[in-house]
Each structure stands twice: as C-alpha cells, then as structure tokens.
PDB file of C-alpha atoms in Angstrom:
ATOM      1  CA  MET A  10      -4.913 -27.702  37.581  1.00 67.00           C
ATOM      2  CA  ASN A  11      -8.705 -28.221  37.514  1.00 77.00           C
ATOM      3  CA  TYR A  12     -10.884 -26.924  34.703  1.00 79.00           C
ATOM      4  CA  GLN A  13     -12.054 -23.857  36.657  1.00 86.00           C
ATOM      5  CA  GLU A  14      -8.467 -22.748  37.235  1.00 85.00           C
ATOM      6  CA  TYR A  15      -7.673 -23.382  33.576  1.00 82.00           C
ATOM      7  CA  LEU A  16     -10.644 -21.304  32.396  1.00 87.00           C
ATOM      8  CA  SER A  17      -9.670 -18.560  34.811  1.00 87.00           C
ATOM      9  CA  GLU A  18      -6.178 -18.434  33.289  1.00 84.00           C
ATOM     10  CA  LYS A  19      -7.574 -18.279  29.750  1.00 85.00           C
ATOM     11  CA  GLY A  20      -9.959 -15.534  30.840  1.00 89.00           C
ATOM     12  CA  GLU A  21      -7.057 -13.545  32.244  1.00 89.00           C
ATOM     13  CA  ILE A  22      -5.168 -13.731  28.948  1.00 91.00           C
ATOM     14  CA  TYR A  23      -8.279 -12.706  27.020  1.00 92.00           C
ATOM     15  CA  ASP A  24      -8.974  -9.733  29.293  1.00 93.00           C
ATOM     16  CA  ILE A  25      -5.405  -8.423  29.122  1.00 92.00           C
ATOM     17  CA  LEU A  26      -5.246  -9.007  25.366  1.00 93.00           C
ATOM     18  CA  ILE A  27      -8.459  -7.031  24.779  1.00 93.00           C
ATOM     19  CA  GLN A  28      -7.266  -4.286  27.114  1.00 92.00           C
ATOM     20  CA  PHE A  29      -4.074  -3.960  25.058  1.00 93.00           C
ATOM     21  CA  ILE A  30      -5.932  -3.944  21.732  1.00 92.00           C
ATOM     22  CA  GLU A  31      -8.626  -1.478  22.808  1.00 90.00           C
ATOM     23  CA  ASP A  32      -6.193   0.990  24.371  1.00 86.00           C
ATOM     24  CA  GLU A  33      -6.134   3.806  21.806  1.00 78.00           C
ATOM     25  CA  SER A  34      -2.760   5.013  23.040  1.00 75.00           C
ATOM     26  CA  ASP A  35       0.529   3.387  22.101  1.00 67.00           C
ATOM     27  CA  ASP A  36       1.458   2.781  25.726  1.00 71.00           C
ATOM     28  CA  ASP A  37       3.964  -0.028  26.365  1.00 84.00           C
ATOM     29  CA  TYR A  38       2.508  -0.790  29.796  1.00 87.00           C
ATOM     30  CA  ASN A  39      -0.405  -2.943  28.534  1.00 88.00           C
ATOM     31  CA  PHE A  40       1.842  -4.763  26.098  1.00 92.00           C
ATOM     32  CA  GLN A  41       4.360  -5.607  28.804  1.00 92.00           C
ATOM     33  CA  GLU A  42       1.541  -6.801  31.061  1.00 92.00           C
ATOM     34  CA  LEU A  43       0.418  -9.094  28.246  1.00 92.00           C
ATOM     35  CA  ILE A  44       3.939 -10.471  27.761  1.00 93.00           C
ATOM     36  CA  ASP A  45       4.302 -11.028  31.512  1.00 93.00           C
ATOM     37  CA  THR A  46       1.051 -13.001  31.478  1.00 91.00           C
ATOM     38  CA  PHE A  47       2.303 -15.162  28.602  1.00 91.00           C
ATOM     39  CA  LYS A  48       5.456 -15.952  30.575  1.00 90.00           C
ATOM     40  CA  ARG A  49       3.654 -16.574  33.844  1.00 91.00           C
ATOM     41  CA  GLN A  50       1.188 -18.989  32.256  1.00 88.00           C
ATOM     42  CA  LYS A  51       3.988 -20.542  30.136  1.00 88.00           C
ATOM     43  CA  ILE A  52       1.804 -20.739  27.037  1.00 88.00           C
ATOM     44  CA  GLN A  53       4.899 -20.782  24.811  1.00 85.00           C
ATOM     45  CA  GLU A  54       5.973 -24.114  26.289  1.00 85.00           C
ATOM     46  CA  THR A  55       3.339 -26.268  24.559  1.00 88.00           C
ATOM     47  CA  GLU A  56       2.174 -26.288  20.961  1.00 91.00           C
ATOM     48  CA  GLU A  57      -1.441 -26.815  22.040  1.00 91.00           C
ATOM     49  CA  GLU A  58      -1.551 -23.669  24.176  1.00 90.00           C
ATOM     50  CA  LEU A  59       0.219 -21.648  21.506  1.00 93.00           C
ATOM     51  CA  ALA A  60      -2.211 -22.820  18.830  1.00 95.00           C
ATOM     52  CA  LEU A  61      -5.192 -21.969  21.048  1.00 93.00           C
ATOM     53  CA  PHE A  62      -3.881 -18.460  21.640  1.00 94.00           C
ATOM     54  CA  PHE A  63      -3.133 -17.900  17.945  1.00 96.00           C
ATOM     55  CA  ARG A  64      -6.632 -19.004  16.981  1.00 96.00           C
ATOM     56  CA  LEU A  65      -8.012 -16.520  19.496  1.00 95.00           C
ATOM     57  CA  LEU A  66      -5.854 -13.844  17.871  1.00 96.00           C
ATOM     58  CA  VAL A  67      -7.223 -14.801  14.441  1.00 96.00           C
ATOM     59  CA  GLN A  68     -10.796 -14.422  15.669  1.00 96.00           C
ATOM     60  CA  ILE A  69     -10.067 -11.027  17.188  1.00 95.00           C
ATOM     61  CA  SER A  70      -8.273  -9.794  14.074  1.00 95.00           C
ATOM     62  CA  ASN A  71     -11.237 -10.841  11.918  1.00 94.00           C
ATOM     63  CA  ASN A  72     -14.120  -9.654  14.049  1.00 94.00           C
ATOM     64  CA  HIS A  73     -13.207  -7.048  16.642  1.00 94.00           C
ATOM     65  CA  HIS A  74     -13.929  -3.342  16.283  1.00 93.00           C
ATOM     66  CA  ARG A  75     -10.791  -1.715  14.908  1.00 90.00           C
ATOM     67  CA  PHE A  76      -9.553   0.944  17.254  1.00 84.00           C
ATOM     68  CA  PRO A  77      -6.625   3.184  16.194  1.00 79.00           C
ATOM     69  CA  ASN A  78      -3.440   1.093  15.786  1.00 88.00           C
ATOM     70  CA  PHE A  79      -5.529  -2.110  15.902  1.00 91.00           C
ATOM     71  CA  ILE A  80      -3.663  -3.885  13.109  1.00 92.00           C
ATOM     72  CA  GLU A  81      -0.295  -2.636  14.324  1.00 92.00           C
ATOM     73  CA  LYS A  82      -0.994  -4.120  17.751  1.00 93.00           C
ATOM     74  CA  ILE A  83      -1.881  -7.499  16.244  1.00 95.00           C
ATOM     75  CA  LYS A  84       1.393  -7.364  14.320  1.00 94.00           C
ATOM     76  CA  ARG A  85       3.332  -6.439  17.452  1.00 94.00           C
ATOM     77  CA  ILE A  86       2.077  -9.558  19.216  1.00 95.00           C
ATOM     78  CA  LEU A  87       3.012 -11.714  16.222  1.00 96.00           C
ATOM     79  CA  GLN A  88       6.452 -10.140  16.109  1.00 95.00           C
ATOM     80  CA  TYR A  89       6.987 -11.161  19.720  1.00 94.00           C
ATOM     81  CA  PHE A  90       6.138 -14.774  18.811  1.00 95.00           C
ATOM     82  CA  HIS A  91       8.182 -14.767  15.597  1.00 93.00           C
ATOM     83  CA  ARG A  92      10.918 -17.190  16.700  1.00 92.00           C
ATOM     84  CA  ILE A  93       8.535 -19.260  18.806  1.00 93.00           C
ATOM     85  CA  ILE A  94       6.326 -19.901  15.756  1.00 94.00           C
ATOM     86  CA  ASP A  95       9.357 -20.865  13.662  1.00 90.00           C
ATOM     87  CA  LYS A  96      10.572 -23.238  16.354  1.00 91.00           C
ATOM     88  CA  ASN A  97       7.295 -24.992  17.154  1.00 92.00           C
ATOM     89  CA  PHE A  98       5.335 -25.283  13.907  1.00 95.00           C
ATOM     90  CA  LEU A  99       5.849 -26.591  10.402  1.00 95.00           C
ATOM     91  CA  ASN A 100       5.044 -24.347   7.460  1.00 96.00           C
ATOM     92  CA  SER A 101       1.818 -26.242   6.755  1.00 95.00           C
ATOM     93  CA  GLU A 102       0.782 -26.036  10.425  1.00 96.00           C
ATOM     94  CA  ILE A 103       1.284 -22.276  10.457  1.00 96.00           C
ATOM     95  CA  PHE A 104      -0.999 -22.006   7.444  1.00 96.00           C
ATOM     96  CA  GLU A 105      -3.694 -24.141   9.103  1.00 95.00           C
ATOM     97  CA  ILE A 106      -3.653 -21.983  12.234  1.00 96.00           C
ATOM     98  CA  PHE A 107      -3.632 -18.559  10.575  1.00 96.00           C
ATOM     99  CA  LYS A 108      -5.224 -19.105   7.148  1.00 93.00           C
ATOM    100  CA  ASN A 109      -8.574 -17.559   8.115  1.00 92.00           C
ATOM    101  CA  SER A 110      -7.043 -14.142   8.746  1.00 94.00           C
ATOM    102  CA  LYS A 111      -5.861 -12.431   5.580  1.00 94.00           C
ATOM    103  CA  ILE A 112      -4.219  -9.569   7.448  1.00 94.00           C
ATOM    104  CA  ILE A 113      -2.222 -11.926   9.688  1.00 96.00           C
ATOM    105  CA  MET A 114      -1.274 -14.178   6.781  1.00 96.00           C
ATOM    106  CA  LEU A 115       0.089 -11.175   4.894  1.00 96.00           C
ATOM    107  CA  PHE A 116       2.237 -10.219   7.879  1.00 96.00           C
ATOM    108  CA  LEU A 117       3.564 -13.783   8.216  1.00 96.00           C
ATOM    109  CA  ILE A 118       4.459 -13.874   4.513  1.00 96.00           C
ATOM    110  CA  GLU A 119       6.225 -10.512   4.605  1.00 95.00           C
ATOM    111  CA  HIS A 120       8.321 -11.581   7.598  1.00 95.00           C
ATOM    112  CA  GLN A 121       9.036 -15.020   6.112  1.00 94.00           C
ATOM    113  CA  ILE A 122       7.375 -16.746   9.046  1.00 95.00           C
ATOM    114  CA  ILE A 123       5.394 -18.706   6.480  1.00 96.00           C
ATOM    115  CA  VAL A 124       6.396 -19.543   2.924  1.00 95.00           C
ATOM    116  CA  ILE A 125       3.745 -19.905   0.243  1.00 95.00           C
ATOM    117  CA  ASP A 126       4.853 -23.122  -1.418  1.00 94.00           C
ATOM    118  CA  GLU A 127       3.084 -25.070  -4.139  1.00 92.00           C
ATOM    119  CA  LYS A 128       0.945 -27.085  -1.713  1.00 92.00           C
ATOM    120  CA  ILE A 129      -0.336 -24.015   0.124  1.00 94.00           C
ATOM    121  CA  SER A 130      -0.791 -22.141  -3.135  1.00 92.00           C
ATOM    122  CA  LYS A 131      -3.014 -24.906  -4.516  1.00 87.00           C
ATOM    123  CA  GLU A 132      -5.102 -24.946  -1.355  1.00 88.00           C
ATOM    124  CA  ILE A 133      -5.573 -21.183  -1.528  1.00 87.00           C
ATOM    125  CA  PHE A 134      -6.542 -21.376  -5.202  1.00 80.00           C
ATOM    126  CA  TYR A 135      -8.719 -24.488  -5.359  1.00 75.00           C
ATOM    127  CA  ARG A 136     -10.344 -24.900  -1.962  1.00 65.00           C
ATOM    128  CA  CYS A 137     -11.076 -21.235  -1.433  1.00 63.00           C
ATOM    129  CA  ARG A 138     -12.265 -20.883  -5.026  1.00 60.00           C
ATOM    130  CA  ASN A 139     -14.719 -23.733  -4.581  1.00 52.00           C
ATOM    131  CA  LYS A 140     -16.205 -21.848  -1.652  1.00 52.00           C
ATOM    132  CA  GLU A 141     -16.795 -18.844  -3.940  1.00 52.00           C
ATOM    133  CA  SER A 142     -14.413 -16.831  -1.803  1.00 60.00           C
ATOM    134  CA  LYS A 143     -12.247 -14.019  -3.158  1.00 73.00           C
ATOM    135  CA  TYR A 144      -9.515 -14.997  -0.711  1.00 83.00           C
ATOM    136  CA  TYR A 145      -7.212 -16.024  -3.549  1.00 84.00           C
ATOM    137  CA  PHE A 146      -7.541 -12.543  -5.134  1.00 87.00           C
ATOM    138  CA  TYR A 147      -5.933 -11.089  -2.025  1.00 90.00           C
ATOM    139  CA  PHE A 148      -2.953 -13.462  -2.324  1.00 92.00           C
ATOM    140  CA  TYR A 149      -2.648 -13.323  -6.093  1.00 89.00           C
ATOM    141  CA  PRO A 150       0.982 -12.029  -5.972  1.00 91.00           C
ATOM    142  CA  GLU A 151       2.018 -15.028  -3.834  1.00 93.00           C
ATOM    143  CA  ILE A 152       0.249 -17.795  -5.763  1.00 91.00           C
ATOM    144  CA  LYS A 153       0.572 -16.652  -9.380  1.00 88.00           C
ATOM    145  CA  SER A 154       3.987 -18.294  -9.910  1.00 89.00           C
ATOM    146  CA  PHE A 155       2.468 -21.698  -9.008  1.00 90.00           C
ATOM    147  CA  LEU A 156      -0.426 -21.481 -11.458  1.00 85.00           C
ATOM    148  CA  ASN A 157      -0.364 -23.123 -14.862  1.00 86.00           C
ATOM    149  CA  ASP A 158      -1.042 -20.955 -17.910  1.00 84.00           C
ATOM    150  CA  GLU A 159      -4.775 -21.641 -17.956  1.00 84.00           C
ATOM    151  CA  GLU A 160      -5.201 -20.974 -14.224  1.00 81.00           C
ATOM    152  CA  PHE A 161      -3.102 -17.820 -14.497  1.00 81.00           C
ATOM    153  CA  GLU A 162      -5.228 -16.398 -17.313  1.00 82.00           C
ATOM    154  CA  ASP A 163      -8.481 -17.387 -15.591  1.00 81.00           C
ATOM    155  CA  ILE A 164      -7.678 -15.698 -12.321  1.00 80.00           C
ATOM    156  CA  LYS A 165      -6.180 -12.618 -13.991  1.00 79.00           C
ATOM    157  CA  GLN A 166      -9.313 -12.173 -16.081  1.00 82.00           C
ATOM    158  CA  GLU A 167     -11.563 -12.771 -13.071  1.00 80.00           C
ATOM    159  CA  ILE A 168      -9.686 -10.194 -11.000  1.00 80.00           C
ATOM    160  CA  THR A 169      -9.739  -7.483 -13.663  1.00 79.00           C
ATOM    161  CA  GLU A 170     -13.423  -8.115 -14.411  1.00 79.00           C
ATOM    162  CA  ALA A 171     -14.204  -7.610 -10.731  1.00 71.00           C
ATOM    163  CA  ASP A 172     -12.261  -4.328 -10.690  1.00 75.00           C
ATOM    164  CA  SER A 173     -10.312  -2.949 -13.627  1.00 76.00           C
ATOM    165  CA  GLU A 174      -8.269  -0.736 -11.264  1.00 79.00           C
ATOM    166  CA  ILE A 175      -7.514  -3.469  -8.778  1.00 80.00           C
ATOM    167  CA  PHE A 176      -3.745  -3.457  -9.278  1.00 81.00           C
ATOM    168  CA  SER A 177      -3.472   0.265  -8.609  1.00 84.00           C
ATOM    169  CA  ASN A 178      -1.765   0.559  -5.181  1.00 89.00           C
ATOM    170  CA  PHE A 179      -2.475  -3.143  -4.630  1.00 91.00           C
ATOM    171  CA  GLU A 180       0.083  -3.582  -1.830  1.00 92.00           C
ATOM    172  CA  TYR A 181      -1.057  -0.481   0.033  1.00 93.00           C
ATOM    173  CA  LYS A 182      -4.689  -1.614  -0.112  1.00 92.00           C
ATOM    174  CA  ARG A 183      -3.734  -5.031   1.251  1.00 92.00           C
ATOM    175  CA  GLN A 184      -1.921  -3.424   4.181  1.00 91.00           C
ATOM    176  CA  VAL A 185      -4.917  -1.250   5.065  1.00 92.00           C
ATOM    177  CA  GLY A 186      -7.204  -4.285   4.947  1.00 93.00           C
ATOM    178  CA  GLU A 187     -10.420  -2.307   4.441  1.00 94.00           C
ATOM    179  CA  ASN A 188     -12.764  -1.433   1.599  1.00 94.00           C
ATOM    180  CA  GLU A 189     -10.807   0.943  -0.633  1.00 93.00           C
ATOM    181  CA  ALA A 190     -13.837   2.779  -2.057  1.00 94.00           C
ATOM    182  CA  TYR A 191     -13.668   6.521  -1.414  1.00 96.00           C
ATOM    183  CA  ILE A 192     -17.196   6.618   0.013  1.00 98.00           C
ATOM    184  CA  CYS A 193     -16.207   3.908   2.528  1.00 97.00           C
ATOM    185  CA  GLU A 194     -13.200   5.931   3.645  1.00 97.00           C
ATOM    186  CA  LEU A 195     -15.425   8.977   4.145  1.00 98.00           C
ATOM    187  CA  ILE A 196     -17.863   6.965   6.245  1.00 98.00           C
ATOM    188  CA  ARG A 197     -15.139   5.327   8.365  1.00 97.00           C
ATOM    189  CA  ASN A 198     -13.684   8.766   9.126  1.00 96.00           C
ATOM    190  CA  ASP A 199     -17.158  10.261   9.674  1.00 97.00           C
ATOM    191  CA  SER A 200     -16.235  13.036   7.221  1.00 98.00           C
ATOM    192  CA  ILE A 201     -19.748  14.445   6.995  1.00 98.00           C
ATOM    193  CA  GLU A 202     -19.081  17.498   4.783  1.00 98.00           C
ATOM    194  CA  LEU A 203     -17.070  15.535   2.221  1.00 98.00           C
ATOM    195  CA  PHE A 204     -19.644  12.739   2.318  1.00 98.00           C
ATOM    196  CA  VAL A 205     -22.568  15.063   1.576  1.00 98.00           C
ATOM    197  CA  SER A 206     -20.624  16.756  -1.201  1.00 98.00           C
ATOM    198  CA  TYR A 207     -19.632  13.407  -2.740  1.00 98.00           C
ATOM    199  CA  VAL A 208     -23.089  11.801  -2.761  1.00 98.00           C
ATOM    200  CA  ASN A 209     -24.625  14.989  -4.188  1.00 97.00           C
ATOM    201  CA  GLN A 210     -21.936  15.409  -6.855  1.00 97.00           C
ATOM    202  CA  PHE A 211     -22.315  11.857  -8.139  1.00 97.00           C
ATOM    203  CA  ASN A 212     -26.032  11.541  -7.398  1.00 97.00           C
ATOM    204  CA  ILE A 213     -25.527   8.500  -5.159  1.00 97.00           C
ATOM    205  CA  SER A 214     -28.661   7.070  -3.614  1.00 97.00           C
ATOM    206  CA  LEU A 215     -28.554   7.285   0.182  1.00 98.00           C
ATOM    207  CA  SER A 216     -30.172   3.828   0.269  1.00 96.00           C
ATOM    208  CA  SER A 217     -27.461   2.248  -1.874  1.00 96.00           C
ATOM    209  CA  LYS A 218     -25.292  -0.710  -0.849  1.00 96.00           C
ATOM    210  CA  ILE A 219     -21.529  -0.817  -0.295  1.00 95.00           C
ATOM    211  CA  LYS A 220     -19.738  -2.580  -3.145  1.00 91.00           C
ATOM    212  CA  PRO A 221     -17.726  -5.589  -1.837  1.00 89.00           C
ATOM    213  CA  SER A 222     -13.933  -5.352  -1.810  1.00 90.00           C
ATOM    214  CA  ILE A 223     -11.300  -8.087  -1.995  1.00 88.00           C
ATOM    215  CA  PHE A 224      -9.176  -6.014   0.387  1.00 92.00           C
ATOM    216  CA  GLU A 225     -11.738  -6.224   3.179  1.00 93.00           C
ATOM    217  CA  THR A 226     -10.459  -8.286   6.126  1.00 93.00           C
ATOM    218  CA  ASN A 227     -13.328  -8.026   8.605  1.00 94.00           C
ATOM    219  CA  HIS A 228     -15.351 -11.242   8.411  1.00 91.00           C
ATOM    220  CA  PHE A 229     -18.720  -9.584   9.005  1.00 94.00           C
ATOM    221  CA  LEU A 230     -18.152  -7.140   6.158  1.00 94.00           C
ATOM    222  CA  GLU A 231     -16.907  -9.939   3.908  1.00 90.00           C
ATOM    223  CA  LYS A 232     -20.108 -11.901   4.460  1.00 89.00           C
ATOM    224  CA  HIS A 233     -22.695  -9.102   4.427  1.00 92.00           C
ATOM    225  CA  GLU A 234     -23.533  -6.473   1.854  1.00 93.00           C
ATOM    226  CA  LEU A 235     -24.247  -3.401   3.961  1.00 97.00           C
ATOM    227  CA  SER A 236     -26.184  -0.265   3.151  1.00 97.00           C
ATOM    228  CA  LEU A 237     -24.567   3.130   3.730  1.00 98.00           C
ATOM    229  CA  ILE A 238     -26.362   3.599   7.048  1.00 98.00           C
ATOM    230  CA  GLU A 239     -25.378   0.108   8.217  1.00 98.00           C
ATOM    231  CA  TYR A 240     -21.746   0.793   7.281  1.00 98.00           C
ATOM    232  CA  ALA A 241     -21.882   4.076   9.212  1.00 98.00           C
ATOM    233  CA  ALA A 242     -23.317   2.269  12.239  1.00 97.00           C
ATOM    234  CA  PHE A 243     -20.644  -0.436  11.962  1.00 97.00           C
ATOM    235  CA  PHE A 244     -17.898   2.174  12.360  1.00 96.00           C
ATOM    236  CA  GLY A 245     -19.718   4.390  14.859  1.00 95.00           C
ATOM    237  CA  SER A 246     -19.810   7.299  12.400  1.00 97.00           C
ATOM    238  CA  ILE A 247     -22.458   9.316  14.210  1.00 97.00           C
ATOM    239  CA  GLN A 248     -22.620  12.403  11.988  1.00 98.00           C
ATOM    240  CA  ILE A 249     -23.112  10.441   8.769  1.00 98.00           C
ATOM    241  CA  PHE A 250     -25.531   8.070  10.504  1.00 98.00           C
ATOM    242  CA  GLN A 251     -27.635  11.025  11.682  1.00 98.00           C
ATOM    243  CA  TYR A 252     -27.538  12.616   8.223  1.00 98.00           C
ATOM    244  CA  LEU A 253     -28.834   9.425   6.610  1.00 98.00           C
ATOM    245  CA  LYS A 254     -31.484   8.998   9.312  1.00 97.00           C
ATOM    246  CA  PHE A 255     -32.592  12.630   8.870  1.00 97.00           C
ATOM    247  CA  ASN A 256     -32.974  11.947   5.140  1.00 97.00           C
ATOM    248  CA  ASN A 257     -35.372   9.084   5.867  1.00 96.00           C
ATOM    249  CA  VAL A 258     -33.095   6.177   4.964  1.00 97.00           C
ATOM    250  CA  GLU A 259     -34.778   2.965   6.102  1.00 95.00           C
ATOM    251  CA  MET A 260     -33.562   1.646   9.455  1.00 94.00           C
ATOM    252  CA  THR A 261     -33.817  -2.130   9.756  1.00 93.00           C
ATOM    253  CA  PRO A 262     -33.187  -4.541  12.677  1.00 94.00           C
ATOM    254  CA  SER A 263     -29.836  -5.499  11.094  1.00 92.00           C
ATOM    255  CA  LEU A 264     -28.528  -2.154  12.348  1.00 95.00           C
ATOM    256  CA  TRP A 265     -28.305  -3.643  15.843  1.00 95.00           C
ATOM    257  CA  LEU A 266     -25.429  -5.935  14.820  1.00 95.00           C
ATOM    258  CA  CYS A 267     -23.581  -3.014  13.274  1.00 96.00           C
ATOM    259  CA  VAL A 268     -24.104  -0.749  16.290  1.00 95.00           C
ATOM    260  CA  ILE A 269     -22.954  -3.449  18.704  1.00 94.00           C
ATOM    261  CA  HIS A 270     -19.759  -3.952  16.686  1.00 94.00           C
ATOM    262  CA  SER A 271     -18.985  -0.212  16.751  1.00 93.00           C
ATOM    263  CA  GLN A 272     -19.112  -0.209  20.578  1.00 88.00           C
ATOM    264  CA  ASN A 273     -20.655   3.248  20.222  1.00 85.00           C
TER     265      ASN A 273
END
C-alpha cells in the first residue's frame, strides 16, 4: 500500500467515526458501519494501528463538540475494543495511550481495563502535579491508597481548599465530565429564564468569568478561563448569548474559537 492509499484509509475511518459521534440519534447503523470499517481495514491486527486509532479517540474525546450521547458513544467504542486492549497492551502501555483523556481513563478503570498500580499512581501524582495540573484531583479516589501520610494530607487539604464541597456527589460529577457549577449547567442547556433569574438573584456580573472545575474534561475549557458569553458561545447557547450581547457584554475576538467549537 502506498502512502496515498494509507491516508485514504485513515480518512475513511475518521469520517465514519465523526459521523457516528455527531449523529444525535442512538441509531445502530452508524456504529455497525464503523465496526465494519475496523474489520475491513484490520486495524485490530497490529498494535501500531490500534494505538493510532486510540490516540485519535483521545483527541476527539478531549476536544470535539459534545453532541447528545457523546460520552456514551466514546464508551461504546471502547467497550467494543475491551478484549483487544487487554490482549495487545500492557497496563503501563494502556496508561500511556489514554492518560490524556480523563473521561476515557475513568471508563477504563471502572471496567478494569487498566489498573491503577503504584507506578501509575506516582506518575499521576508527581508528574501531573509538577505541571500545575489538577488531573490528580480527578483521580484522587484511585491514587489515595498509594500516597504516604504527608502526601495524603497535602492533597486532601489542597482539594478541600479548592472546593469545600468537592466530595459531594464526586462520582456523579466525574461521570458527567463538565463544570458542575449551576450557572454552567444553565448556560449549557440554554435555560434563559432560569439564567436571568439566577444572575439577578445573586447579583452576578454578566462580565464575570467561569470558575475552573476539576471535573471539566474538555481540554479547551481546562486551559482557558472563559467569560459567561464565551461559555455560551462554546456550547451554542443562542438565547443566553443574545441576552448577554443585548446587555452590552464585551465581545472579543476569542469568541471566534468558542463559536467554531459549538458548530452553531
């Protein structure tokens, strides 16, 4: 196979994968078409091709606009590859491939596809901590048994200082994988009446920023502190966006990135 044929095959997988993920219905047709493509291209027969596909899946899970059932569709693909992953990769290799996606890592842990051992726990705690990431907050339940007393107290204090209510519905918040703040939920759902009532009741500035969340799993939102209007643009929440615009909230060029992501 020459490189043009190879790229054409990879493009076919990408197109069918995106079609499956962006389909807002729960139709089995697109999923079966995706599975048929996997089999036809025999990507499960080599570790290199599998790893390439999984890294593509990580990037999509971290960055793509989240249509209804988005996370469930990512999980469905992983479930299909469950035994193939077990057969072809060591525990440490699975971590290296999937470590950049918190939502995928959580699924792999829950289904015992990966085991958080002492080595992986230390990497999560030390390397990610040195990068000033809150990644290790998200996996606190998995790594806490591997921490010494000093580390345990340090991270527990750091977590509670960041959010005193963080352990309330911790597992549910991890599963959702989005900012748990009530105002964020209102914006994502474009609940205009509740949003107006909430900001008026608590005298929230319409130019205020979204408070970061350790439960956030979209890379763009993890790296950028968005204003309310940027967050509304990011999720295509037209009614709230228009309300903020009507109330003279500043519109900056950074809105373009948010609008593009929303695909709206």
